[in-house]
Short mmCIF file of C-alpha atoms in Angstrom, two decimals:
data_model
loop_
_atom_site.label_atom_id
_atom_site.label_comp_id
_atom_site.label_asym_id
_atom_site.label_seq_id
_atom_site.Cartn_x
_atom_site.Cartn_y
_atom_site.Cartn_z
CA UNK A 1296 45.42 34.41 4.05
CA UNK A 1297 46.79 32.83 0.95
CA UNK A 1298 44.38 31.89 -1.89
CA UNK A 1299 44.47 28.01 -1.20
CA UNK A 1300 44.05 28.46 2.77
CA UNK A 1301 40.91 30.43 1.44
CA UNK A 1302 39.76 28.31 -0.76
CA UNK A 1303 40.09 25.55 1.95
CA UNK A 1304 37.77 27.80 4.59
CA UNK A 1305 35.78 28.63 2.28
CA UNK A 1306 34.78 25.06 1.33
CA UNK A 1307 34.30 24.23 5.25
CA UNK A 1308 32.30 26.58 5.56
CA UNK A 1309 30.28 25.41 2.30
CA UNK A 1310 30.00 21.58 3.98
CA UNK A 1311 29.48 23.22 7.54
CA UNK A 1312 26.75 25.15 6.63
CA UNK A 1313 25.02 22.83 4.32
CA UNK A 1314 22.38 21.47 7.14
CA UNK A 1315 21.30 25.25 7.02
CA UNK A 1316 20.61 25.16 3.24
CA UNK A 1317 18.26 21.95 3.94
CA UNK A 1318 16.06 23.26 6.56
CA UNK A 1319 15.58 26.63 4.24
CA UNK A 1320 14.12 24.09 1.90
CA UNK A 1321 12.70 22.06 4.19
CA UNK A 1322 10.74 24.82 6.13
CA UNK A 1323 9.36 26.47 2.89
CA UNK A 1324 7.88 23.36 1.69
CA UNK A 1325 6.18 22.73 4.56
CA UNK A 1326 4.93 26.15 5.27
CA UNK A 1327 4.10 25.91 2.35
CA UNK A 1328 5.44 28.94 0.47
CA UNK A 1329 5.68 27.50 -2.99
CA UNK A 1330 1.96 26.56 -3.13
CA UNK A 1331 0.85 30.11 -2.01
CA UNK A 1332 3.35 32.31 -4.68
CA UNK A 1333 1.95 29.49 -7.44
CA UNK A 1334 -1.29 30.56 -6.42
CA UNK A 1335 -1.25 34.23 -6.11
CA UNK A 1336 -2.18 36.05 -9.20
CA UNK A 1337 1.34 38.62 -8.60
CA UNK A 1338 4.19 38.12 -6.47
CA UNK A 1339 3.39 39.05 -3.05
CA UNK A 1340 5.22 41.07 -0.39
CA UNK A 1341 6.69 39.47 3.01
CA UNK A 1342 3.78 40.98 5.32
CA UNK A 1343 1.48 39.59 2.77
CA UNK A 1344 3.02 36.06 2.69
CA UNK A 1345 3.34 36.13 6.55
CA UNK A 1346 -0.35 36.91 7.28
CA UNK A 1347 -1.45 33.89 4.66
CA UNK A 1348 0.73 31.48 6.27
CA UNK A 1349 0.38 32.19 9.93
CA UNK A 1350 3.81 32.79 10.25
CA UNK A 1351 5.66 35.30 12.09
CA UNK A 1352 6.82 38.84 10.05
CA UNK A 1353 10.30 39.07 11.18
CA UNK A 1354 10.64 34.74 10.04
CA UNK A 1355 9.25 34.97 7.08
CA UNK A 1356 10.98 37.64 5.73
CA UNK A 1357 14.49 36.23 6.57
CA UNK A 1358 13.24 32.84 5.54
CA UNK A 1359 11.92 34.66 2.26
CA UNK A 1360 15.32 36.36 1.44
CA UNK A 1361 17.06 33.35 2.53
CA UNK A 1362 15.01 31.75 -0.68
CA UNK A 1363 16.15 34.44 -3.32
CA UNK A 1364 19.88 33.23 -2.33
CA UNK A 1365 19.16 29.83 -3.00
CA UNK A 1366 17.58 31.01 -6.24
CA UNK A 1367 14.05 29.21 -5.36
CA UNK A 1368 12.66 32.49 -4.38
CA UNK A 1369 12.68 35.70 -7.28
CA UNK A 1370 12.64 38.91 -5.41
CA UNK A 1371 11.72 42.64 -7.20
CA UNK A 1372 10.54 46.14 -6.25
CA UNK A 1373 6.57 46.67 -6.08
CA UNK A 1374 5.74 50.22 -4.71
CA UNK A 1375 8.90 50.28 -2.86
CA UNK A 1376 8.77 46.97 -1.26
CA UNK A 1377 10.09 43.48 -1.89
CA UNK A 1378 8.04 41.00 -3.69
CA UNK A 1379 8.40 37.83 -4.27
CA UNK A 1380 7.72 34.68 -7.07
CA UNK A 1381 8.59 31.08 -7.50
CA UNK A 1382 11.58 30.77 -10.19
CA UNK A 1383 11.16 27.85 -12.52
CA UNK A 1384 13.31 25.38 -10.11
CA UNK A 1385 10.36 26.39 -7.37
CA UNK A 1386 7.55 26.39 -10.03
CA UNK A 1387 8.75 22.67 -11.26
CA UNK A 1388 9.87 20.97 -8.52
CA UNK A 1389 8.79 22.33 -5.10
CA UNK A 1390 4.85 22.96 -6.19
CA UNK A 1391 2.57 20.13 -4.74
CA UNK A 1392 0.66 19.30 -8.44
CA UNK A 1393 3.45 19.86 -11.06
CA UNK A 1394 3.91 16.81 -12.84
CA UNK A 1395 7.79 16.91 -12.03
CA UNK A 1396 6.92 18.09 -8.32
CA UNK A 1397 9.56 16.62 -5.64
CA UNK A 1398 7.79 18.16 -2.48
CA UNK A 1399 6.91 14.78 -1.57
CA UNK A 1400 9.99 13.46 -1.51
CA UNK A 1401 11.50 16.43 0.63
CA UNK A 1402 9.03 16.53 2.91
CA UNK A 1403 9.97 12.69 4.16
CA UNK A 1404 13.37 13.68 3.56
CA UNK A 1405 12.96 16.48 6.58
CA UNK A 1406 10.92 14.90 9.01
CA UNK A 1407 12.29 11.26 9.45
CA UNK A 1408 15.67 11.34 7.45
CA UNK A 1409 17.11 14.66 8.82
CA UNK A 1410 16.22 13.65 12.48
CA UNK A 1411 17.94 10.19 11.82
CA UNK A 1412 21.17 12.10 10.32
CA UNK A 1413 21.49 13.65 13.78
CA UNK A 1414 22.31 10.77 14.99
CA UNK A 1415 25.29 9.96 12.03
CA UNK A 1416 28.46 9.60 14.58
CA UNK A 1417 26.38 6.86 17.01
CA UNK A 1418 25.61 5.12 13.77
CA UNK A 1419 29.25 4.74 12.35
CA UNK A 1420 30.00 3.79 16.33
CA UNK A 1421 27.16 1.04 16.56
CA UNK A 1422 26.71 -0.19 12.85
CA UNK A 1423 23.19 0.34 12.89
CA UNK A 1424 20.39 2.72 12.18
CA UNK A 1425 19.03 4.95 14.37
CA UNK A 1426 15.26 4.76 14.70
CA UNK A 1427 15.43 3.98 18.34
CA UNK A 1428 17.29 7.44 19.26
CA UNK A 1429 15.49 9.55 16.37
CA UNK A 1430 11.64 8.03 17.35
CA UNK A 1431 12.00 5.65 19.73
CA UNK A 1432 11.03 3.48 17.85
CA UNK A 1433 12.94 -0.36 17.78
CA UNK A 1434 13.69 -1.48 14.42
CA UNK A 1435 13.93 -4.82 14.90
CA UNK A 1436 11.43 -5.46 12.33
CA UNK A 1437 13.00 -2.81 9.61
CA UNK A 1438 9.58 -1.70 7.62
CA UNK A 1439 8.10 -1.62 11.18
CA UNK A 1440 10.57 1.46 11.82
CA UNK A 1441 10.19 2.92 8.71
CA UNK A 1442 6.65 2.83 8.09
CA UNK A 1443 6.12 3.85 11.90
CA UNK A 1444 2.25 4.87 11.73
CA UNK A 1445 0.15 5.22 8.83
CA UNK A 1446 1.08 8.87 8.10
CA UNK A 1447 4.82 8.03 7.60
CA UNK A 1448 3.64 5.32 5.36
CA UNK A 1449 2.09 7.32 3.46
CA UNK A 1450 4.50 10.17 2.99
CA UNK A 1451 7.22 7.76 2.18
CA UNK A 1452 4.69 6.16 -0.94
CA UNK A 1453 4.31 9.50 -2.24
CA UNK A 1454 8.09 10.46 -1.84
CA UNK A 1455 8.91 7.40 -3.98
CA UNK A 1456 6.19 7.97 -6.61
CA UNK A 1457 8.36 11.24 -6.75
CA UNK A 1458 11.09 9.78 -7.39
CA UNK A 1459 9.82 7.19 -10.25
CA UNK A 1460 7.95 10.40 -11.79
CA UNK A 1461 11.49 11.47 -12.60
CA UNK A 1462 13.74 8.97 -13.20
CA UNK A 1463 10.81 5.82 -13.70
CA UNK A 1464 11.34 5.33 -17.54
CA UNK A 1465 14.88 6.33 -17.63
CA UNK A 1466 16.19 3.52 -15.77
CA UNK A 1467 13.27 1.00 -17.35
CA UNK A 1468 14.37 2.25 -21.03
CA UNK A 1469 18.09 1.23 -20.03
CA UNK A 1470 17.29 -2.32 -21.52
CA UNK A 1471 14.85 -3.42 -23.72
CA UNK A 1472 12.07 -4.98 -21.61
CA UNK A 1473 9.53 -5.60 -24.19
CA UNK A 1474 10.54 -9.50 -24.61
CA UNK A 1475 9.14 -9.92 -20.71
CA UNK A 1476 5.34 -9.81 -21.42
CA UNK A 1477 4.33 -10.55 -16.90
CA UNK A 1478 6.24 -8.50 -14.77
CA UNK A 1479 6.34 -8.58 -10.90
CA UNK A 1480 7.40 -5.27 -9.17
CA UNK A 1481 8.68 -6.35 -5.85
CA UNK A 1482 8.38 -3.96 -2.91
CA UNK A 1483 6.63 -1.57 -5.58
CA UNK A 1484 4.75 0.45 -2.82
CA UNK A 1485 2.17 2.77 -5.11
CA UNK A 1486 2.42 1.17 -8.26
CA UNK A 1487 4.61 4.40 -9.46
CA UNK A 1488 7.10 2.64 -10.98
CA UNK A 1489 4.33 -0.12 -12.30
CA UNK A 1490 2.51 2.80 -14.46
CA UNK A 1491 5.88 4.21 -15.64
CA UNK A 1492 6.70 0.32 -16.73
CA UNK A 1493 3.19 0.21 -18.59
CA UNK A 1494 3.84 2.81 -20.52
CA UNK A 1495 7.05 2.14 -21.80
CA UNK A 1496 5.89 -1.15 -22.57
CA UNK A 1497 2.34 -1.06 -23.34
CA UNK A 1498 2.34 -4.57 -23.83
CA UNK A 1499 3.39 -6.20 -20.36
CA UNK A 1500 1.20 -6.86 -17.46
CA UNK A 1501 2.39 -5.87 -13.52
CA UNK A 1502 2.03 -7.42 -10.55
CA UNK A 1503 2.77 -5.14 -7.96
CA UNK A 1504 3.62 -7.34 -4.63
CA UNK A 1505 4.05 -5.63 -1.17
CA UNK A 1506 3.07 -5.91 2.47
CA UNK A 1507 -1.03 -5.91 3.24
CA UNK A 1508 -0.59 -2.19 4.75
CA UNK A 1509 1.21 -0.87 1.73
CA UNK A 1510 -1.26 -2.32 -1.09
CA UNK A 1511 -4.14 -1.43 1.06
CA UNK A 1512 -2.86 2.54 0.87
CA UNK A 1513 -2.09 1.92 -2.86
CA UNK A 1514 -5.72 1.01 -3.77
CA UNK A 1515 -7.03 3.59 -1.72
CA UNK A 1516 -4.86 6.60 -2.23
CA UNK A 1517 -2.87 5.99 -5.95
CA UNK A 1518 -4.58 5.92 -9.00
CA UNK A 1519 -2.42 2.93 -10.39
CA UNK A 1520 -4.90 -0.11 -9.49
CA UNK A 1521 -7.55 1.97 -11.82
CA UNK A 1522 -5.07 0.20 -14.85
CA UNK A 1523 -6.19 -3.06 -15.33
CA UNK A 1524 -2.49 -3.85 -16.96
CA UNK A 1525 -1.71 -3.33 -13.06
CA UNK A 1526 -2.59 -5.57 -10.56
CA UNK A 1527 -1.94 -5.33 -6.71
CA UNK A 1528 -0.79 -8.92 -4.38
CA UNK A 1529 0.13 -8.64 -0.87
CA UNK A 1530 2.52 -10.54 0.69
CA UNK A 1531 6.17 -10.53 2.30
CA UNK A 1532 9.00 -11.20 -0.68
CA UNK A 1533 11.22 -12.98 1.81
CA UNK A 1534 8.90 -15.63 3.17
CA UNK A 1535 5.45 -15.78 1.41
CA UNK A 1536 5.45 -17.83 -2.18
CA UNK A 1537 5.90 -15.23 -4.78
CA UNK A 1538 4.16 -14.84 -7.93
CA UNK A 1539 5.61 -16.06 -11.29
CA UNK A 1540 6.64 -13.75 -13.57
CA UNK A 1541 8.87 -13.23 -16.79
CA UNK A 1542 10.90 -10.45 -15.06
CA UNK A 1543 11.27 -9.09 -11.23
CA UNK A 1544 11.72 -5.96 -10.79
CA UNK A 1545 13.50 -4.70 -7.02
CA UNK A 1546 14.20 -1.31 -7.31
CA UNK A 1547 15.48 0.25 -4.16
CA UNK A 1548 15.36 -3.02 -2.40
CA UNK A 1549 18.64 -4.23 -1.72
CA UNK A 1550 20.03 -1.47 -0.72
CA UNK A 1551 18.01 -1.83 2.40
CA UNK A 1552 19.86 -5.36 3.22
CA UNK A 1553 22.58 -7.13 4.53
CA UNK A 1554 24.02 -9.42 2.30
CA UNK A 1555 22.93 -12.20 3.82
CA UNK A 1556 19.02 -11.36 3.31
CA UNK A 1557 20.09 -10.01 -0.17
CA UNK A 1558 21.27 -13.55 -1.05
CA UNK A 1559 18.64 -15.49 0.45
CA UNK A 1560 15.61 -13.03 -1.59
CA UNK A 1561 17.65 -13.73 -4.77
CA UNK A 1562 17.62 -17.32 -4.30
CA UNK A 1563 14.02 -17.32 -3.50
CA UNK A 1564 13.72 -15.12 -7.03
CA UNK A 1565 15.44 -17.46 -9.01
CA UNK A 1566 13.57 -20.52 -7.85
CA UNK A 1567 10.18 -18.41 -8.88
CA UNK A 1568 11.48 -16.86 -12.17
CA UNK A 1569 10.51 -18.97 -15.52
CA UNK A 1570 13.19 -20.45 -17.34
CA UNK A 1571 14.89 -17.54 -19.44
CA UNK A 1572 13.38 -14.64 -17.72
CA UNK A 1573 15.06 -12.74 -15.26
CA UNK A 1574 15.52 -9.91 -12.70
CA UNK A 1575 16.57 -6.28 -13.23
CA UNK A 1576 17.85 -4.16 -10.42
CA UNK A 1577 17.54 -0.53 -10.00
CA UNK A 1578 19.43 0.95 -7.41
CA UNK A 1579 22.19 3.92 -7.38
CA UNK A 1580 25.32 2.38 -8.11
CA UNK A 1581 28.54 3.35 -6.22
CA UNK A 1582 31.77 4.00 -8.74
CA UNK A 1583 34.20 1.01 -9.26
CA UNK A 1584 36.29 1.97 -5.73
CA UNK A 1585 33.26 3.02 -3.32
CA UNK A 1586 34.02 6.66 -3.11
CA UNK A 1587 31.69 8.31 -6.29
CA UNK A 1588 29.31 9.57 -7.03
CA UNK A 1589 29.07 11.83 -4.10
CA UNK A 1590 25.16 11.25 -4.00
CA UNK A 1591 25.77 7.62 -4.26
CA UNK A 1592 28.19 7.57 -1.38
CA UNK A 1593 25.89 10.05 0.75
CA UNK A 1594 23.14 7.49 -0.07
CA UNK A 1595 25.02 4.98 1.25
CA UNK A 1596 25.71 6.52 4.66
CA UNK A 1597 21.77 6.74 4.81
CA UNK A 1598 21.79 3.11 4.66
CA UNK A 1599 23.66 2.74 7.46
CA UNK A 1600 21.19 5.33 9.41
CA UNK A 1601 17.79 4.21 8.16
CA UNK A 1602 18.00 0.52 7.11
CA UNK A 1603 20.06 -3.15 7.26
CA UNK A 1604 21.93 -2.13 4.26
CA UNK A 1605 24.10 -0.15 1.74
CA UNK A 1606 24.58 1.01 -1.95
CA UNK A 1607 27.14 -1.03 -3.89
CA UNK A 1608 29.14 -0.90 -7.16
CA UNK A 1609 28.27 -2.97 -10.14
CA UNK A 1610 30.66 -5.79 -9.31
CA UNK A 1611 29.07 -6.06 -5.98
CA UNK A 1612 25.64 -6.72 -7.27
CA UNK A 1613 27.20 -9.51 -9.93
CA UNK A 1614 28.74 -11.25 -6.76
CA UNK A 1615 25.21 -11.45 -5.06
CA UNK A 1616 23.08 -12.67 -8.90
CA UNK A 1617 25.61 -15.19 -9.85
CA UNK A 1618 25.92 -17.23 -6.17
CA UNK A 1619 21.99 -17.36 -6.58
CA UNK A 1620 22.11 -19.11 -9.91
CA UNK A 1621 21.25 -16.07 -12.67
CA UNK A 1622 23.71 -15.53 -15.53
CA UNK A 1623 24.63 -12.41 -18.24
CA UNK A 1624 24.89 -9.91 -15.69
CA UNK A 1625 25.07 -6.15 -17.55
CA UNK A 1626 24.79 -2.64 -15.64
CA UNK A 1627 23.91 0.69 -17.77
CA UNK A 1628 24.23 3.33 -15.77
CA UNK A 1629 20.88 5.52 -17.63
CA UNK A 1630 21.84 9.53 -16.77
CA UNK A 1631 20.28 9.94 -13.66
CA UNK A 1632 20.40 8.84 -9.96
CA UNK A 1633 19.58 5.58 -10.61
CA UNK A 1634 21.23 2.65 -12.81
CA UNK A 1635 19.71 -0.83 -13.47
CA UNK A 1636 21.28 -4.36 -13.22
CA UNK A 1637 19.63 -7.39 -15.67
CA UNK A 1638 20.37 -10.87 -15.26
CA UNK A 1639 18.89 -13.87 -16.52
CA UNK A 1640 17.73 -17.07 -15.37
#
């Protein structure tokens, strides 16, 4: 075999094997393997990780040594058997209390978007995401789908406060936001984003507006309505009136929507928005020709399996604000997943 043919196979076998690499994560996290080696005062050996968790000998040591490979798992010698520890990636990320923790996030990420992955090649047939086939579930009305009972809501709130844990102020310190002193955070779920915003700039107020079922979990399981700089208003952004505000904020918004429902939300926005305020974007933005960044694109194809919508480049976003009336359009991409679009009214 010649060194490019191997190279080639190789690679396949990299992207073919890649769903196997996700369930290794996603199994540990929920049997919760991180949490127990963060809590143990020494590494611990398979049989004693096995009888804590309730899990099979024989599983939990493959799943175990399938963790050292990955590098989340650290393996040595105790008394002639294997022990393991979290490495730092584990200890930071995939811990349920570290203040960079991710497990959240992954844990939605296995249950609801792996199973609606599964159904990738009826999606690219039909054009539409798959709820129905993955739950059962119609998805006529979208948030209906996603937020399917209250558990799922739930998750999905504390996925995205993940997410805003890590890359909240980046993307709000990619413009200066100080100048907009009342600042509406639509679709802001938990307020994550909202407490990141505060801090930045200590000297705005937030209105955090989503549906009744979302800021009734907000109030009663985050700790962001405890900041009186942060206030909660329910209400649906595409037909009830919407507060007024200095700035809007719609970060992972439009990539849930159709253009069509994109353009009619930024119309309603502009209508609301004071005279020289605006609206700043956050979504992650798709390269100049569609194909890059890989995450971006990959995000993209979970559009089409979860939601209405799609991620889209920089010059797609200016040809949805400038049809709805708002003007100096500038994207800064700010070093992380995410990248924010202001325009001004």
């Amino acid at each position: 075999m010649c060194s490019q043919e191997g190279e080639g196979y190789r690679l396949l076998k990299e992207y073919a094997n890649g769903f196997m690499v996700s369930q290794v994560l996603f199994a540990a996290c929920e049997l919760g393997v991180f949490e127990l080696l963060a809590a143990a005062p020494e590494p611990l050996d398979s049989a004693a990780v096995s009888a804590r968790l309730g899990a099979s000998p024989r599983g939990t040591e493959l799943l175990l040594d399938a963790c050292v490979s990955l590098k989340l798992l650290q393996a040595g010698v105790r008394g002639g058997k294997a022990v393991y520890a979290n490495t730092e990636l584990a200890s930071t990320y995939l811990v349920r209390g570290s203040p960079r923790s991710q497990r959240d996030m992954l844990m939605y990420t296995g249950r609801t978007t792996y199973v609606c992955w599964g159904h990738l090649a009826e999606a690219v047939r039909e054009g539409r995401n798959q709820y129905l086939k993955a739950f059962g579930i119609p998805s006529e009305e979208l948030f209906s789908a996603i937020y399917r009972s209250e558990g799922e809501r739930l998750q999905f709130m504390r996925g995205l406060q993940d997410v805003w844990r890590l890359e909240g102020a980046r993307v709000l310190a990619a413009f200066d936001l100080s100048p907009f002193r009342v600042i509406c955070d639509l679709g802001g779920g938990s307020g994550a984003l909202a407490k990141a915003c505060v801090s930045l700039y200590p000297g705005c107020r937030v209105i955090v507006f989503d549906i009744p079922g979302v800021v009734q979990m907000a109030r009663t399981h985050f700790s962001a309505s405890e900041d009186e700089r942060i206030s909660f208003h329910e209400g649906d952004f595409f037909t009830d009136p919407l507060p007024e505000a200095d700035l809007y904020i719609l970060a992972r918004v439009l990539h849930d929507w159709t253009d069509a429902k994109c353009s009619h939300l930024l119309e309603r926005l502009y209508q609301a928005c004071r005279t020289g305020g605006g609206i700043l974007v956050i979504e992650s933005l798709l390269d100049a020709d569609g194909r890059g960044p890989l995450t971006t694109v990959l995000y993209s194809l979970n559009m089409l399996v979860q939601t209405e919508g799609r991620e889209r480049t920089p010059a797609q976003y200016r040809a949805l604000l400038a049809p709805a009336g708002f003007r100096d359009v500038r994207c800064r991409r700010a070093g992380g997943i995410y990248g924010a679009v202001l325009a001004r009214k």
